[in-house]
Structures are given as C-alpha cells and as structure tokens.
CSV table of C-alpha atoms in Angstrom, one decimal:
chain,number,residue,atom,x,y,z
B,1,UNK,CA,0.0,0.0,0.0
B,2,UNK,CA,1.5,3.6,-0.9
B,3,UNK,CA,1.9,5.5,2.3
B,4,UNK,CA,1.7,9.2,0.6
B,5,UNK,CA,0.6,9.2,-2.8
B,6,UNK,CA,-0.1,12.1,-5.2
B,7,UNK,CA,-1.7,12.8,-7.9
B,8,UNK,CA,-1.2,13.5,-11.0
B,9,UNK,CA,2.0,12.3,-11.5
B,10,UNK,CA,2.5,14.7,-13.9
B,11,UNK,CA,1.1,17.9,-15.0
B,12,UNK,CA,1.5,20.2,-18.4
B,13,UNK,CA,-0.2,23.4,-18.4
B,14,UNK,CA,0.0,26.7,-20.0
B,15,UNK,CA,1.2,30.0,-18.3
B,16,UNK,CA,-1.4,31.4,-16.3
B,17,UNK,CA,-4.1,28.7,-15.5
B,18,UNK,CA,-5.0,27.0,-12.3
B,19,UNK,CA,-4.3,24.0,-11.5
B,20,UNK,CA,-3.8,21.3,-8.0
B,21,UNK,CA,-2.0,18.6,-6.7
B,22,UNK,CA,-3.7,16.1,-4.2
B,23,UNK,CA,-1.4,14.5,-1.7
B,24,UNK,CA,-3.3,11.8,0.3
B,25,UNK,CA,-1.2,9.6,3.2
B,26,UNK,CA,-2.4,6.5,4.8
B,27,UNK,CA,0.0,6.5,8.0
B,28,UNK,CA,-2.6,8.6,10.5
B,29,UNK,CA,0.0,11.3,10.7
B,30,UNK,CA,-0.7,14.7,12.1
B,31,UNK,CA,1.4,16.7,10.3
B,32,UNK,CA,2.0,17.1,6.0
B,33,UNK,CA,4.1,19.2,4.1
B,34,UNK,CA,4.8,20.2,0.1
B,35,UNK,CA,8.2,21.0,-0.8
B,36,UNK,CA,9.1,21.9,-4.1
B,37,UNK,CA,12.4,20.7,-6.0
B,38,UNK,CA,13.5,23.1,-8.8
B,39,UNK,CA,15.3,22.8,-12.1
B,40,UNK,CA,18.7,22.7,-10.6
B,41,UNK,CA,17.7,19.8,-7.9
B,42,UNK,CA,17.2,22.2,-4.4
B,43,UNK,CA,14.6,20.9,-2.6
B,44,UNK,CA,13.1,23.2,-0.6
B,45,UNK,CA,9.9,23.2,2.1
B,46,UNK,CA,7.3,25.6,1.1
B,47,UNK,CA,3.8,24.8,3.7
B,48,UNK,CA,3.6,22.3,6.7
B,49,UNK,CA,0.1,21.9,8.5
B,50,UNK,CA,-0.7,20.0,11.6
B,51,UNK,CA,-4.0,18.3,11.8
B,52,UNK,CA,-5.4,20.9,9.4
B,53,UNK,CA,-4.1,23.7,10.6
B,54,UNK,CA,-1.1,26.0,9.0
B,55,UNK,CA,2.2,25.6,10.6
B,56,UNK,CA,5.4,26.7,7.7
B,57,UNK,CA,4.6,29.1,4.7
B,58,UNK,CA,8.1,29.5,3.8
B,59,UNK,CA,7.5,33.0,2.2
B,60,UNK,CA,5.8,31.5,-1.1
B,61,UNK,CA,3.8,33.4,-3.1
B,62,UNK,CA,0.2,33.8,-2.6
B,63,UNK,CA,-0.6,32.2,-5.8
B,64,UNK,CA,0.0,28.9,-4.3
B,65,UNK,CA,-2.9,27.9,-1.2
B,66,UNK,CA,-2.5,24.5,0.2
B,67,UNK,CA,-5.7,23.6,1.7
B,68,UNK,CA,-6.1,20.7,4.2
B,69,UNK,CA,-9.8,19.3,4.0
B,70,UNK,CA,-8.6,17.0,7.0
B,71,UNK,CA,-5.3,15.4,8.3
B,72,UNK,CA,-5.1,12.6,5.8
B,73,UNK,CA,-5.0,15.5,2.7
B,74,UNK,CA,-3.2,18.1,1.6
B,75,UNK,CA,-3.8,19.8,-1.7
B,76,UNK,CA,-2.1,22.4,-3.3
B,77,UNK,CA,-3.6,24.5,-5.5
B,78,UNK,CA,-1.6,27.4,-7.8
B,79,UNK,CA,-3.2,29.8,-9.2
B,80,UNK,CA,-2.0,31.9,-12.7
B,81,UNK,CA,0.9,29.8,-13.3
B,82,UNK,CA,4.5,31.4,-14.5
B,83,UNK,CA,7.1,29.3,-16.5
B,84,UNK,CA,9.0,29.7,-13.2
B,85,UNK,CA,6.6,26.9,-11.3
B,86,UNK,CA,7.8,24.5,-13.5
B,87,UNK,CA,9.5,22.0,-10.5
B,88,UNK,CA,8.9,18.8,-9.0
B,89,UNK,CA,6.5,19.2,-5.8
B,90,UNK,CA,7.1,16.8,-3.1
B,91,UNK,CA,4.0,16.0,-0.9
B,92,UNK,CA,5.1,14.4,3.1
B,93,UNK,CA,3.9,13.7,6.2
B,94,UNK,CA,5.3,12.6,9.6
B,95,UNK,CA,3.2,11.7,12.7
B,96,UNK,CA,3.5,15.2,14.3
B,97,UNK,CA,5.5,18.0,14.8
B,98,UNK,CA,8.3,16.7,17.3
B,99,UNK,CA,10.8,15.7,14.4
B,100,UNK,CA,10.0,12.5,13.3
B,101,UNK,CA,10.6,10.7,10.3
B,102,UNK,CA,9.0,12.6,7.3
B,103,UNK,CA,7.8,9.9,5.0
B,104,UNK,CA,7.6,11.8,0.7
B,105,UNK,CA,5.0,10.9,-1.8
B,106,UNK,CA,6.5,10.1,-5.3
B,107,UNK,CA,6.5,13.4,-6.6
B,108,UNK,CA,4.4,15.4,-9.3
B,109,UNK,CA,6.4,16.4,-12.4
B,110,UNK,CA,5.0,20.4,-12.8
B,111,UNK,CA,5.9,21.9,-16.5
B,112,UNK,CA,4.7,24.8,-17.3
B,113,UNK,CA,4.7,26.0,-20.9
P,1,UNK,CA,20.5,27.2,3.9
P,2,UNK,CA,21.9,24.2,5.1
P,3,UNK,CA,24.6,23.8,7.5
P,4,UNK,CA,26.3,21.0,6.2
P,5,UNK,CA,28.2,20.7,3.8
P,6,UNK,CA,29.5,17.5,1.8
P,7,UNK,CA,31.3,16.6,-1.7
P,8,UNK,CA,29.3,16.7,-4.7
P,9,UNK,CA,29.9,13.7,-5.8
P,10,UNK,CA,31.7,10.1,-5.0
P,11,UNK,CA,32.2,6.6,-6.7
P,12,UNK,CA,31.9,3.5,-5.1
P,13,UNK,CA,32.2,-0.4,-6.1
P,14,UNK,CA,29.1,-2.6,-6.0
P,15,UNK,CA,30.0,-4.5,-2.7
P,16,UNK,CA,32.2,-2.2,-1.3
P,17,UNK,CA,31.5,-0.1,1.7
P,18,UNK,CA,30.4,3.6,0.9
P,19,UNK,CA,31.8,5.8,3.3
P,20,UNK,CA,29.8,9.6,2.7
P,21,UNK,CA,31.3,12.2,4.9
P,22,UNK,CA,29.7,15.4,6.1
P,23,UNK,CA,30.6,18.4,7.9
P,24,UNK,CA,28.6,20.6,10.4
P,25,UNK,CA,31.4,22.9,12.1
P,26,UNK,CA,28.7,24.7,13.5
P,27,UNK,CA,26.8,22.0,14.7
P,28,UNK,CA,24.7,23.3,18.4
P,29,UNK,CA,24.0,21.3,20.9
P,30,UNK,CA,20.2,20.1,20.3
P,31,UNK,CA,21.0,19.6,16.6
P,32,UNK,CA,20.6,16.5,15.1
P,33,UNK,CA,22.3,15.0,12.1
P,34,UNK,CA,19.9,12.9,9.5
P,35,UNK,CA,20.5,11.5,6.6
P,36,UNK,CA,18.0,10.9,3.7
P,37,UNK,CA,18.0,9.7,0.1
P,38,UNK,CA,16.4,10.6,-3.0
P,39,UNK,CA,16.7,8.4,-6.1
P,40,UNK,CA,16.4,9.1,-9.2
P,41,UNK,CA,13.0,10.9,-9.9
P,42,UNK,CA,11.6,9.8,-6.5
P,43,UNK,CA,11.1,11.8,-3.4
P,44,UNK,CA,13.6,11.6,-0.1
P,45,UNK,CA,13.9,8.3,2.1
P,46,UNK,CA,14.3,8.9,5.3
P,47,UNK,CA,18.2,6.7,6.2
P,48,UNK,CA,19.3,7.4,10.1
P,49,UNK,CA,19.8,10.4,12.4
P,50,UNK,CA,21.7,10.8,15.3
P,51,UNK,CA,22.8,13.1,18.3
P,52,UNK,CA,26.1,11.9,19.0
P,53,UNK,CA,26.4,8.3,19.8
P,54,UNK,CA,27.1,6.1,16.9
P,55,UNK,CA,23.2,4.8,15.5
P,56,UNK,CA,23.0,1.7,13.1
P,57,UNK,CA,20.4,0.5,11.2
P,58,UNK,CA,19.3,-1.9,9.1
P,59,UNK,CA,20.2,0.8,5.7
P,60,UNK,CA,23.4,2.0,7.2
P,61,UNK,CA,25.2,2.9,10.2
P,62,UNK,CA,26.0,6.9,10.9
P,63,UNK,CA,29.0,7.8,12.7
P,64,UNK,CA,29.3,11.3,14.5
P,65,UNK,CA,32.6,12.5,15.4
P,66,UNK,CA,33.4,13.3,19.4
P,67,UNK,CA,33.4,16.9,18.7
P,68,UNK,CA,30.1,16.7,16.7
P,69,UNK,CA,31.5,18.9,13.5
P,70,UNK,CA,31.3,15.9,11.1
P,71,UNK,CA,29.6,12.6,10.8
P,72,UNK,CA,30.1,9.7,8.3
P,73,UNK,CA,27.1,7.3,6.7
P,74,UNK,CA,28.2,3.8,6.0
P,75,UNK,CA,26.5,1.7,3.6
P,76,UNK,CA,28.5,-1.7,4.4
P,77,UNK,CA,27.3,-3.3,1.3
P,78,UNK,CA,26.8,-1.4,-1.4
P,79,UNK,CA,24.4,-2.2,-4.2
P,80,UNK,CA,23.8,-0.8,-7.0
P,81,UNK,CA,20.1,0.2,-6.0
P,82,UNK,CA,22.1,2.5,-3.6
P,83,UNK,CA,23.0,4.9,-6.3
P,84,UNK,CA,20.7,8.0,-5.5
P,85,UNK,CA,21.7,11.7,-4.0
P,86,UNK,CA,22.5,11.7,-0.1
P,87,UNK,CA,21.6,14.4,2.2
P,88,UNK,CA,22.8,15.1,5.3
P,89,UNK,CA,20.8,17.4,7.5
P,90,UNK,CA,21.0,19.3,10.7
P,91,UNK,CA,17.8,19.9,12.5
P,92,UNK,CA,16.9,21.8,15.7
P,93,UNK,CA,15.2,18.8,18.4
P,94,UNK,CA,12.0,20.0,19.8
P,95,UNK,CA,8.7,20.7,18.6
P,96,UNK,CA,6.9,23.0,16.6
P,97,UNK,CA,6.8,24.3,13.0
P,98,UNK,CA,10.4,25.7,13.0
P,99,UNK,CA,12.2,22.9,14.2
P,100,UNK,CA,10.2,20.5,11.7
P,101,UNK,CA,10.9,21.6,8.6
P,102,UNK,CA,14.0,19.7,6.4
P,103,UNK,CA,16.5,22.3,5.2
P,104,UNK,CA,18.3,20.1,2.2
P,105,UNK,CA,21.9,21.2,1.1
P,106,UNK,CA,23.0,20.2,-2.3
P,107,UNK,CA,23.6,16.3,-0.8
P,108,UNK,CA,26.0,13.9,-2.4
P,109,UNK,CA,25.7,11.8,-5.8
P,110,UNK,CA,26.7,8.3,-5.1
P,111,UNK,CA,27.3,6.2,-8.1
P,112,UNK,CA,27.4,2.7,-7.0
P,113,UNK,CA,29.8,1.0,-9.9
P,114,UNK,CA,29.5,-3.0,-11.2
C-alpha cells in the first residue's frame, strides 16, 4: 500500500491557468508538508500543516494555497501559473510535529509552458 | 541554507563499503544530524539520524565524530540500487513548525559502480 501518494503524476499546463496537486497519506500522521524541488535539484519546504491547521509558509507566493480538508489530505492549488513553477513538488507527512521521520509521496512532475 | 556541507559527488564499487562524509562545524548542541536519500526521480527516504552516539540500522550505520562537527554514513554493502543523491541534515530537536521543517543542502551523488 503507498503511504503518501499524489496525484497526478504529472502535469502540463499553459502560463497562467490554475491547476492542483492532491497529496493523500495513509499512515494517520498529524502533520503534512509540500516541498518543491526546482530545475537545478534544491529541494526546498514551502507549507507544513498539523491536523489541518497552517504551521510553515516559507514566504511563497500567494498564488499557491494548500488547503487541508482533513489530516489525511493536503492539496495544493496554484493559481496563474508562470514558466518559473515548473518544478517537482514533493507531498510528506510525519506523525506530528516533534521531528519525526518525514515519509515523501513520489512526486508530481510540474511543467509549465 | 543548510549547514552542512558535503562533496558533490563520489564513486563506489558494488560490494564495497560507501563511506559519505559530512561536515557541520557549526553544529549546536540540540541539533541532530539525519540523513535521507532521494533516487532518481523519486522523493527523499528517510536513512538514520543521530545526536552523537554512533546509530545503526538496518540501511546504514552513521558515525558522528566526538566533537560533533562531522559525521560519516556507511553503507557496508553497497548495491547498485544505492546509487541515489545523499543528504545530510542538521535539524533543531523540539517541537513545533520551525524545528520541523528539512532544510536540504545540495547532498552527495553516489554512483554505485558494477
């Protein structure tokens, strides 16, 4: 069974529409996260929540909301896309917020044209 | 950024023990050292962490230095499945959103050779 999964897997779009990525784990953690791995490999966090509720937003633009309908999802949802979102975003979740293991979904492949 | 910092890049014989250093001179006190993996076009794996005794598992076995300003991961057998981009990590213990975020340097390539 896959612990975090995501979907789609990948994801071609033109500059400027909306689109999301659903992140779903099955481990009964607490806590979820999106990180996003550019062009030249960096991955970097971008959100965390805990059981819903907004714990990192490392300074990313308001174009991108995660939204948490409970603590087994975590979507992210970007709005008027630039060629610069093209990454690989990187859904995870560990069982709460006192350092444990982060477990990462597969990955959805972002291109923006 | 990251506080550690390690080689870009190292080769190692199928086999062989792979032996990936890492500094973190300014390693503080309640810092942890972890080590993940990401292979090719997957996301991270989580590997081992430690404080400062010696932790083995059943991936690999991390060594941290007496002073805690490096540490070493040992794969004792590596395979070529082992070929992926290691990262070694400092992170703050504790709990709450600061301390639980993974702040990923620019890791190490290990190609496991046949």
């Amino acid at each position: 069974d896959t612990a975090v999964s995501q979907t789609p897997k990948y994801l071609v779009t033109q500059m400027g529409n909306d689109k999301s990525i659903k992140c779903e784990q099955n481990l009964g953690h607490d806590t979820m996260y999106w990180y996003k791995q550019d062009s030249k490999k960096f991955l970097k966090i971008m959100f965390s929540y805990n059981n819903k509720e907004l714990i990192i937003n490392e300074t990313v633009p308001n174009r991108f909301s995660p939204k948490s309908p409970d603590k087994a999802h975590l979507n992210l949802h970007i709005n008027s896309l630039e060629l610069g979102d093209s990454a690989v975003y990187f859904c995870a979740s560990s069982r709460g917020l006192g350092g444990e293991t982060q477990y990462f979904g597969p990955g959805t492949r972002l291109l923006v044209l | 950024d990251a506080k550690t910092t390690q080689p870009t890049s190292m080769d190692c014989a199928e086999g062989r023990a792979a032996n990936l250093p890492c500094n973190h001179s300014t390693i503080s006190g309640n810092e942890y050292v972890y080590w993940y993996r990401q292979i090719h076009s997957q996301g991270p794996q989580y590997i081992i962490h430690g404080l400062k005794n010696n932790e083995t598992n059943e991936m690999a076995s991390l060594i941290i230095t007496e002073d805690r300003k490096s540490s070493t991961l040992i794969l004792p057998h590596a395979t070529l499945r082992d070929t992926a981009v290691y990262y070694c990590i400092v992170r703050v213990a504790g709990y709450g959103g600061a301390t639980n975020k993974l702040i990923f340097g620019t890791g190490t390539l290990l190609a496991v050779q046949p």
